[in-house]
Coordinates of C-alpha atoms in Angstrom, one line a residue:
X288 CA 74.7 77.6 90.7
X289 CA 77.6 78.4 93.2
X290 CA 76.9 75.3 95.3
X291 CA 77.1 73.0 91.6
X292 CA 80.1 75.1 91.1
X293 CA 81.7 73.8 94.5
X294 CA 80.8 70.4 93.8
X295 CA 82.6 70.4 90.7
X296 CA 85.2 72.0 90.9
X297 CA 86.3 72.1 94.6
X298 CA 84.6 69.6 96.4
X299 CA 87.1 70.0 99.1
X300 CA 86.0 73.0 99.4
X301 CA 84.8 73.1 103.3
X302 CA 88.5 71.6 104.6
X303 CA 90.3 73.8 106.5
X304 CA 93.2 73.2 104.5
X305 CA 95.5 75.6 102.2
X306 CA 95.0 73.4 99.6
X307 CA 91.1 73.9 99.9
X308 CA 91.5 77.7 100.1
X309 CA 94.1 77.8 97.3
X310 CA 91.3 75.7 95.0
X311 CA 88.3 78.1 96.3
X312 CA 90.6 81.0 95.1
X313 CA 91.1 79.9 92.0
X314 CA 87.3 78.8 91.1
X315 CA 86.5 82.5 92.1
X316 CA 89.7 84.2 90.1
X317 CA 88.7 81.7 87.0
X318 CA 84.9 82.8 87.4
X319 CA 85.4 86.5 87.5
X320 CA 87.8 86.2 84.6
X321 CA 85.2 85.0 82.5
X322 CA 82.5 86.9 83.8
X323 CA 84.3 90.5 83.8
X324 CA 85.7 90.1 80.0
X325 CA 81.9 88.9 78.9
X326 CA 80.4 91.7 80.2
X327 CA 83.1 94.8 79.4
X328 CA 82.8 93.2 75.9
X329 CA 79.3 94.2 75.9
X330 CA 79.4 97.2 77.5
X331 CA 82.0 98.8 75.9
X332 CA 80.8 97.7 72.4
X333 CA 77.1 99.0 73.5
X334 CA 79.2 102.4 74.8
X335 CA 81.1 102.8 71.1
X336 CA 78.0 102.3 69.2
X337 CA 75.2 105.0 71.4
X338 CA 78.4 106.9 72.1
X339 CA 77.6 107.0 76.3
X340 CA 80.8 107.6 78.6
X341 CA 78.7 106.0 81.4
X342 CA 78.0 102.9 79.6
X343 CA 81.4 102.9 78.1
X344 CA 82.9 103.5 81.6
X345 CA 81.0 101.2 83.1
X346 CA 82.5 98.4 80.2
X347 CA 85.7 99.9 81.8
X348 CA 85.0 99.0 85.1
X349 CA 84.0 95.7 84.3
X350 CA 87.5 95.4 82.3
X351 CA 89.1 96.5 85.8
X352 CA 87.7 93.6 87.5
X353 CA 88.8 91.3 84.7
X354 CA 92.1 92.4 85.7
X355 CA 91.7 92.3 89.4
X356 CA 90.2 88.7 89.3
X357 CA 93.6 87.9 87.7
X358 CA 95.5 89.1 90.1
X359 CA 93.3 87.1 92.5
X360 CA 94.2 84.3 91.2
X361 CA 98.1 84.9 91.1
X362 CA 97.5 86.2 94.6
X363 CA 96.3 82.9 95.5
X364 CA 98.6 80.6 93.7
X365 CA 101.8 82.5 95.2
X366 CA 99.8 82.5 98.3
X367 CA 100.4 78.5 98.6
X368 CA 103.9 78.0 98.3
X369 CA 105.6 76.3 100.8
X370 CA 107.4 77.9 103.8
X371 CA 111.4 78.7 103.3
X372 CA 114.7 80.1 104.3
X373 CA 114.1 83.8 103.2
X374 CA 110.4 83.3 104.2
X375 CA 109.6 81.2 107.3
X376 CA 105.9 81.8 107.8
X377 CA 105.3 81.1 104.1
X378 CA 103.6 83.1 101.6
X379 CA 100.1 84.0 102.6
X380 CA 100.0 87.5 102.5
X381 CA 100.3 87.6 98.7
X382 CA 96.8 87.6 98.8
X383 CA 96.5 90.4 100.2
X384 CA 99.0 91.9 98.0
X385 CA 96.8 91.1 95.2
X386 CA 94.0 92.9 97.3
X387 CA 96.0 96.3 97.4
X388 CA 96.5 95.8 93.6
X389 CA 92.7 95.4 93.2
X390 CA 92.4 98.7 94.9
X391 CA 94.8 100.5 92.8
X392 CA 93.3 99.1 89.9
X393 CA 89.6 99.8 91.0
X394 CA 91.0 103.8 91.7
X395 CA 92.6 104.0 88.4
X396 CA 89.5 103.4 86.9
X397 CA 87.3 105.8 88.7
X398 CA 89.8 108.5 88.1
X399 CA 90.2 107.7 84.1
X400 CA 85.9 107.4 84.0
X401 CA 85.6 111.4 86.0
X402 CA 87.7 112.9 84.1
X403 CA 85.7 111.3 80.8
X404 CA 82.4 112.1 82.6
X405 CA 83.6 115.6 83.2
X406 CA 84.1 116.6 79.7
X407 CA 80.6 115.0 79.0
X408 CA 78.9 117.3 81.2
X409 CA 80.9 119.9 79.4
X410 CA 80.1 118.7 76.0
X411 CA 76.8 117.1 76.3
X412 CA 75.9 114.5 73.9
X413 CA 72.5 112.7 73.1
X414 CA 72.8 108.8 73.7
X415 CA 70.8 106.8 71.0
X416 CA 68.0 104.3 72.3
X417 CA 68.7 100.7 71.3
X418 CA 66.9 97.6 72.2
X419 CA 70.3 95.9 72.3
X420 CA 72.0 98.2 74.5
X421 CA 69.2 98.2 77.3
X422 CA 69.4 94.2 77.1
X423 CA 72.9 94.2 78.1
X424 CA 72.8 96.0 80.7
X425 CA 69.8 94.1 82.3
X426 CA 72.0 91.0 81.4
X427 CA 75.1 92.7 83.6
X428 CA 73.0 93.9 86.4
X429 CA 71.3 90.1 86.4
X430 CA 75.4 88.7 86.7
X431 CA 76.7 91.1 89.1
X432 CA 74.1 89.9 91.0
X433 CA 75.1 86.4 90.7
X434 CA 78.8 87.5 91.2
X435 CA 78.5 89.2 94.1
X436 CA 76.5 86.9 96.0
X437 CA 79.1 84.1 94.4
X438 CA 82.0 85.6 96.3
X439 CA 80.4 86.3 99.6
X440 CA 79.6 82.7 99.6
X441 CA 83.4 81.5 99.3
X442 CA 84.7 84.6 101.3
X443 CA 82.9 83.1 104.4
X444 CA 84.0 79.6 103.0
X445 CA 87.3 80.1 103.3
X446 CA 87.8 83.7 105.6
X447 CA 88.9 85.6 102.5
X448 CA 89.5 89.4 102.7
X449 CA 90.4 89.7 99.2
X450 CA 87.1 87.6 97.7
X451 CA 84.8 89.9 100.5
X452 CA 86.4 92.7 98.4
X453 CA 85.3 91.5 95.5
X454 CA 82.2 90.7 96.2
X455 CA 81.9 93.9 97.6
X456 CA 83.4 95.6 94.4
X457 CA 80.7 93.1 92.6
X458 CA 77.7 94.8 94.8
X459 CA 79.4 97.8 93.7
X460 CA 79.1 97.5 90.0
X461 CA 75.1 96.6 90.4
X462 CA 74.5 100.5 91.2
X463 CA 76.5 101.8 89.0
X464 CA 74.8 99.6 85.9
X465 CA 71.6 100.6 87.8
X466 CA 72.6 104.0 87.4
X467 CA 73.8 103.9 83.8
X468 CA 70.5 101.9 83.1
X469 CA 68.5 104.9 84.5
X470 CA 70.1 107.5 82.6
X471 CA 70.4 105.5 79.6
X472 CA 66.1 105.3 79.5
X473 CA 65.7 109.0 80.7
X474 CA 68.0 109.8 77.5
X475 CA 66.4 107.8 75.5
X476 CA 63.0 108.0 76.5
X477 CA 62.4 111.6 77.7
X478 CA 65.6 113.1 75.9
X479 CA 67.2 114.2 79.2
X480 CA 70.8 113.8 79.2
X481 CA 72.0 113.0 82.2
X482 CA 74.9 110.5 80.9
X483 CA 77.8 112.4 82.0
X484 CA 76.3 113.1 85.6
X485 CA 75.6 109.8 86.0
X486 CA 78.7 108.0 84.6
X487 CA 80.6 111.2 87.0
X488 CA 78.1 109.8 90.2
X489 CA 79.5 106.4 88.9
X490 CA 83.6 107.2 89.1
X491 CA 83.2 108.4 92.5
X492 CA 81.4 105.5 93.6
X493 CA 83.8 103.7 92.2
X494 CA 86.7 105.4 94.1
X495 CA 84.8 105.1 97.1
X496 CA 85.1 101.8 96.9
X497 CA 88.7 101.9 96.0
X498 CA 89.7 103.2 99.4
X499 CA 87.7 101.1 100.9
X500 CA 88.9 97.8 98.8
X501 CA 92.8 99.5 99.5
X502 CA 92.0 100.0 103.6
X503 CA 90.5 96.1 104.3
X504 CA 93.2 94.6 102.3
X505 CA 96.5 97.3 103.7
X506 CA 95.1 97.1 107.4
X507 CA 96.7 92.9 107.4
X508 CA 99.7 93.8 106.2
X509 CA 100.5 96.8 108.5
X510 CA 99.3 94.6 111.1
X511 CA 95.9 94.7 113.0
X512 CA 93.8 93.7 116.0
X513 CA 92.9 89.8 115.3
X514 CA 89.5 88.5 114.8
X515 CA 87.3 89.6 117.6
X516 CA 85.3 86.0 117.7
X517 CA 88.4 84.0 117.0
X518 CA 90.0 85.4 120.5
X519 CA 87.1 84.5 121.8
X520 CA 87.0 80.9 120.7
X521 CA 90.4 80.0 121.3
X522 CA 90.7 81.8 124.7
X523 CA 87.5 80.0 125.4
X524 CA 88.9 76.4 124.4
X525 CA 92.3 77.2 126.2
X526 CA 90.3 77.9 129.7
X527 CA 88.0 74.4 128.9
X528 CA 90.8 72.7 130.4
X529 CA 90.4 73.1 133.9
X530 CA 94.1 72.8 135.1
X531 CA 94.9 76.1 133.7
X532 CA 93.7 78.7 135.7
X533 CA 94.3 82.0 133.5
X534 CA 95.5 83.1 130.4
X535 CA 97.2 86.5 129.5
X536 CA 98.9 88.5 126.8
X537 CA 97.7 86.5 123.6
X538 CA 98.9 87.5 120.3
X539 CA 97.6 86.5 117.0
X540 CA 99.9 87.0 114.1
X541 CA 98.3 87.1 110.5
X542 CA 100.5 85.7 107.5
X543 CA 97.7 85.2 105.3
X544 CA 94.7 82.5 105.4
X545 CA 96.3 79.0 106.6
X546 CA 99.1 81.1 108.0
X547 CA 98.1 82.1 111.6
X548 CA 100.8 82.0 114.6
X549 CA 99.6 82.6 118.2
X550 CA 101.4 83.1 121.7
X551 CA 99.9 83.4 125.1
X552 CA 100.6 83.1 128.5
X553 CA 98.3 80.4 130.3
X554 CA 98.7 80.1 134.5
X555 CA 98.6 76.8 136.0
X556 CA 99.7 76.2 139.4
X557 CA 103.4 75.6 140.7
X558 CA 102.9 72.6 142.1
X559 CA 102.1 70.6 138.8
X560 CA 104.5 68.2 137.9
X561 CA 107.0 70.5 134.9
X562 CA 106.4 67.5 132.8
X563 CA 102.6 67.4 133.3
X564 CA 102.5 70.7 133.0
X565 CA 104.0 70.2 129.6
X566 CA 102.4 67.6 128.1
X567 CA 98.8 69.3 129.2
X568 CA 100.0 72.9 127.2
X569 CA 101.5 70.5 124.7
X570 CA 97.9 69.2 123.3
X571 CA 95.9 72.1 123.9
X572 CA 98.5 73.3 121.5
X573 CA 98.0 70.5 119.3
X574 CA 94.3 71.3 119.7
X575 CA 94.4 75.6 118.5
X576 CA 95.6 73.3 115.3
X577 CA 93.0 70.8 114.8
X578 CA 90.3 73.1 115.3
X579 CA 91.4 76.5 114.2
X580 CA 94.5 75.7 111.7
X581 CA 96.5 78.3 114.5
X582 CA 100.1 77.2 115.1
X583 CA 99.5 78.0 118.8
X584 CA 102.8 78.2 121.4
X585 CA 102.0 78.5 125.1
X586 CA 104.4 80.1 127.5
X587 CA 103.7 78.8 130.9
X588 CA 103.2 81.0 133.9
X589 CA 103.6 78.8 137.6
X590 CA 101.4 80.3 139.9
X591 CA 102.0 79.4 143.7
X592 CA 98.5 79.7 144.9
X593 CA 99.1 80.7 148.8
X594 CA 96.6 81.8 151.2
X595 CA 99.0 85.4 150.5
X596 CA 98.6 85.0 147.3
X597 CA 94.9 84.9 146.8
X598 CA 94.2 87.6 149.6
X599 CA 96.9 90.2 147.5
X600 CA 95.4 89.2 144.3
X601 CA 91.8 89.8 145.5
X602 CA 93.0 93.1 146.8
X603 CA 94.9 94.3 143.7
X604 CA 91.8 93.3 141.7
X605 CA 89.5 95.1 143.8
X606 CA 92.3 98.4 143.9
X607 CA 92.5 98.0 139.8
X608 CA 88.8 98.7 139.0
X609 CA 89.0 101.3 141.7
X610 CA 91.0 103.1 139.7
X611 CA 90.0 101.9 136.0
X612 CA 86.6 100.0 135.8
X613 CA 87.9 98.6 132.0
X614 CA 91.0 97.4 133.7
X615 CA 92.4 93.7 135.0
X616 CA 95.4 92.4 136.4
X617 CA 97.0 89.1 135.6
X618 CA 100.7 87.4 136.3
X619 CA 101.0 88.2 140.0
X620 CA 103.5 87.4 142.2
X621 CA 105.1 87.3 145.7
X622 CA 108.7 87.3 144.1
X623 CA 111.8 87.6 146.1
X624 CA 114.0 90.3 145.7
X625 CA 117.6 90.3 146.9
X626 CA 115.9 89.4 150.2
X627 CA 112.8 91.4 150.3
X628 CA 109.7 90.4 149.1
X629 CA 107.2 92.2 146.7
X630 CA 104.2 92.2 144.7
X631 CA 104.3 92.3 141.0
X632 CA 101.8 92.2 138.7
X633 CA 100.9 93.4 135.3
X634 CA 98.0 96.0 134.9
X635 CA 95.7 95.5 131.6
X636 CA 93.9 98.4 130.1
X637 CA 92.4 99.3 126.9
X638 CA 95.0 101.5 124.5
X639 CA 92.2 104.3 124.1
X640 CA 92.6 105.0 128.2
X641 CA 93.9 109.1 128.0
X642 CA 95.8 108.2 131.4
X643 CA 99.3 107.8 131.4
X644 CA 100.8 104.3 132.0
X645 CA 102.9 105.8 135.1
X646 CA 99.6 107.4 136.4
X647 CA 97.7 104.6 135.9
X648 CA 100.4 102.5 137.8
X649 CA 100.8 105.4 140.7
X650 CA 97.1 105.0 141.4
X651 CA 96.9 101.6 141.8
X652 CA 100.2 101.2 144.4
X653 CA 98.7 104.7 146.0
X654 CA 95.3 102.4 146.2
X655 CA 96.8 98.9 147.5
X656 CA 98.7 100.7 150.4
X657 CA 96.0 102.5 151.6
X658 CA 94.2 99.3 151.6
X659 CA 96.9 98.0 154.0
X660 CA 99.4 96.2 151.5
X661 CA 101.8 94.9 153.4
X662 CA 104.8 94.6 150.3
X663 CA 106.2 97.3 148.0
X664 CA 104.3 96.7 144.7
X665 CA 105.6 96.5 141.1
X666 CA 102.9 97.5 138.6
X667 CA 103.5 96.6 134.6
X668 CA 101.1 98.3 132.3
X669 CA 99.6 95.9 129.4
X670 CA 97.9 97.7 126.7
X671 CA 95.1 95.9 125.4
X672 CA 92.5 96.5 122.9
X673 CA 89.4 97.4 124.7

């Protein structure tokens, strides 16, 4: 079913294009619409008539998502607007503005069902048995299903937060109609009421899943550590080319999907031509685009790669996981200052390290001299994740 969906609707769908993403977005904001309303229709007609809170809440819920697959779907039309003067990396993270407002919506809803489920457990109630009733919520644990599995699909598709939150809020809303289901036949069945226990088990569920919706789609916008296996690809295609000898300090800056800006520092030796130097950064640059959608800039680091050179660098190496095993150095030099030389160098090492940059730093120079160093050193500490 998803894959016919694709086809129709967004055959595009596998192009690493905002256009694709934008089209993927709305397919999934259009499906949930549709989806959510059917089923809190049901639910909550179901709830009115056998008088449950859980089953009622649970129509809620689905009511919730109805909401939050609109807001998707704004999320992801703002999301495509062009790049301009008040905001030059476009407008990407609106979708995961429309992410926090899933949360807060999802929340909302868990509060308003506990305190519903609450009085229920003070005023128990028995909950009629009706064919009907039990039918619809076999029919919304059968689409939740569906839905959930729907958007893990396109999250991968397209490296959505907000549809992985969905789909996770969809995975979500299969216990708690599982739950409601249970209750609903030990009510009916062997007059045990456990509806307002259950439909309470069900809100806090549900604002589990709130913070968790509200921490995955805050954690972009406050600014996090990028993509562990996208570092690792594009440090791995920067280093393919075998004119540059080292790369250091790269950033990767998240303005929402198709909105990705890098910087690092890539080594190549000083006696390349400037203008080969250049053109070579110039299309690996070119390349971060073609095969990751990353507008990529390089800042290039000369390296004069002296007999000196390599001995000191060995040495500092070799003096850095001394000190700190996790640790490795990068950007050194034999500069010339105001007529007397020195080594500088900057000193990488994970942020969770409890040593102090200047201890750290105090080591390593307290290392290299007893090693025999014959220049002052000049240590830089570069906090990396580790």
């Amino acid at each position: 079913m998803t894959n016919l969906l694709l086809r129709l609707f967004v055959p595009n769908a596998s192009e690493n294009t905002p256009a694709a993403h934008g089209a993927v977005g709305k397919l999934a904001g259009i499906t949930g619409i549709v989806c959510n309303v059917l089923l809190a229709s049901l639910k909550i007609l179901a709830g009115l008539i056998t008088g449950s809170v859980a089953i009622t809440g649970d129509g809620i819920n689905n009511l919730t998502d109805s909401a939050s697959s609109i807001v998707t779907l704004l999320g992801f039309r703002i999301a495509q607007r062009p790049a301009d003067g008040e905001h030059p990396f476009g407008h990407g993270r609106y979708e995961y503005i429309s992410g926090v407002v899933v949360a807060a919506l999802v929340l909302l809803a868990g509060a308003e069902l506990a305190k519903s489920s609450v009085d229920k457990i003070i005023h128990p109630q028995a909950v009629p048995f009706t064919a009907l009733t039990l039918v619809i919520l076999l029919v919304s644990i059968s689409v939740k299903l569906w839905m959930a599995g729907f958007n893990r699909k396109l999250s991968k598709l397209i490296g959505s937060k907000t549809l992985e939150a969905t789909s996770q809020d969809s995975r979500n809303d299969v216990i708690a109609t599982s739950a409601v289901l249970l209750s609903f036949l030990a009510d009916g069945l062997f007059h045990i009421q456990l509806d307002g226990f259950v439909g309470l088990g069900v809100a806090l569920f549900i604002l589990w899943s709130g913070i968790s919706l509200a921490k995955n789609t805050i954690d972009p916008l406050i600014g996090m550590q990028a993509d562990e296996e996208m570092v690792e690809q594009l440090t791995e295609m920067i280093l393919s080319h075998p004119r540059v000898l080292g790369i250091h300090d790269l950033l990767i800056h998240d303005y929402g999907p198709g909105h990705c800006f890098a910087t690092v520092h890539a080594e190549m030796s000083a006696g390349e031509s400037p203008l080969d130097a250049h053109d070579q950064l110039d299309h690996i640059e070119q390349e971060a685009m073609h095969n990751f959608g990353i507008h990529l800039v390089i800042h290039y680091d000369p390296i004069a790669e002296t007999e000196d050179w390599a001995a000191l660098r060995a040495m500092a190496d070799t003096c850095a996981r001394e000190v700190e095993p996790a640790a490795s150095i990068h950007d050194l030099r034999i500069v010339d200052d105001q007529g007397q030389k020195k080594l500088t160098f900057d000193l990488a090492v994970p942020y969770s390290l409890p040593r102090t940059d200047n201890a750290l730093a105090e080591s390593v120079a307290a290392a290299l001299k007893e090693r025999g160093c014959p220049l002052p050193v000049v240590i830089h500490i570069d906090r990396q994740d580790g």
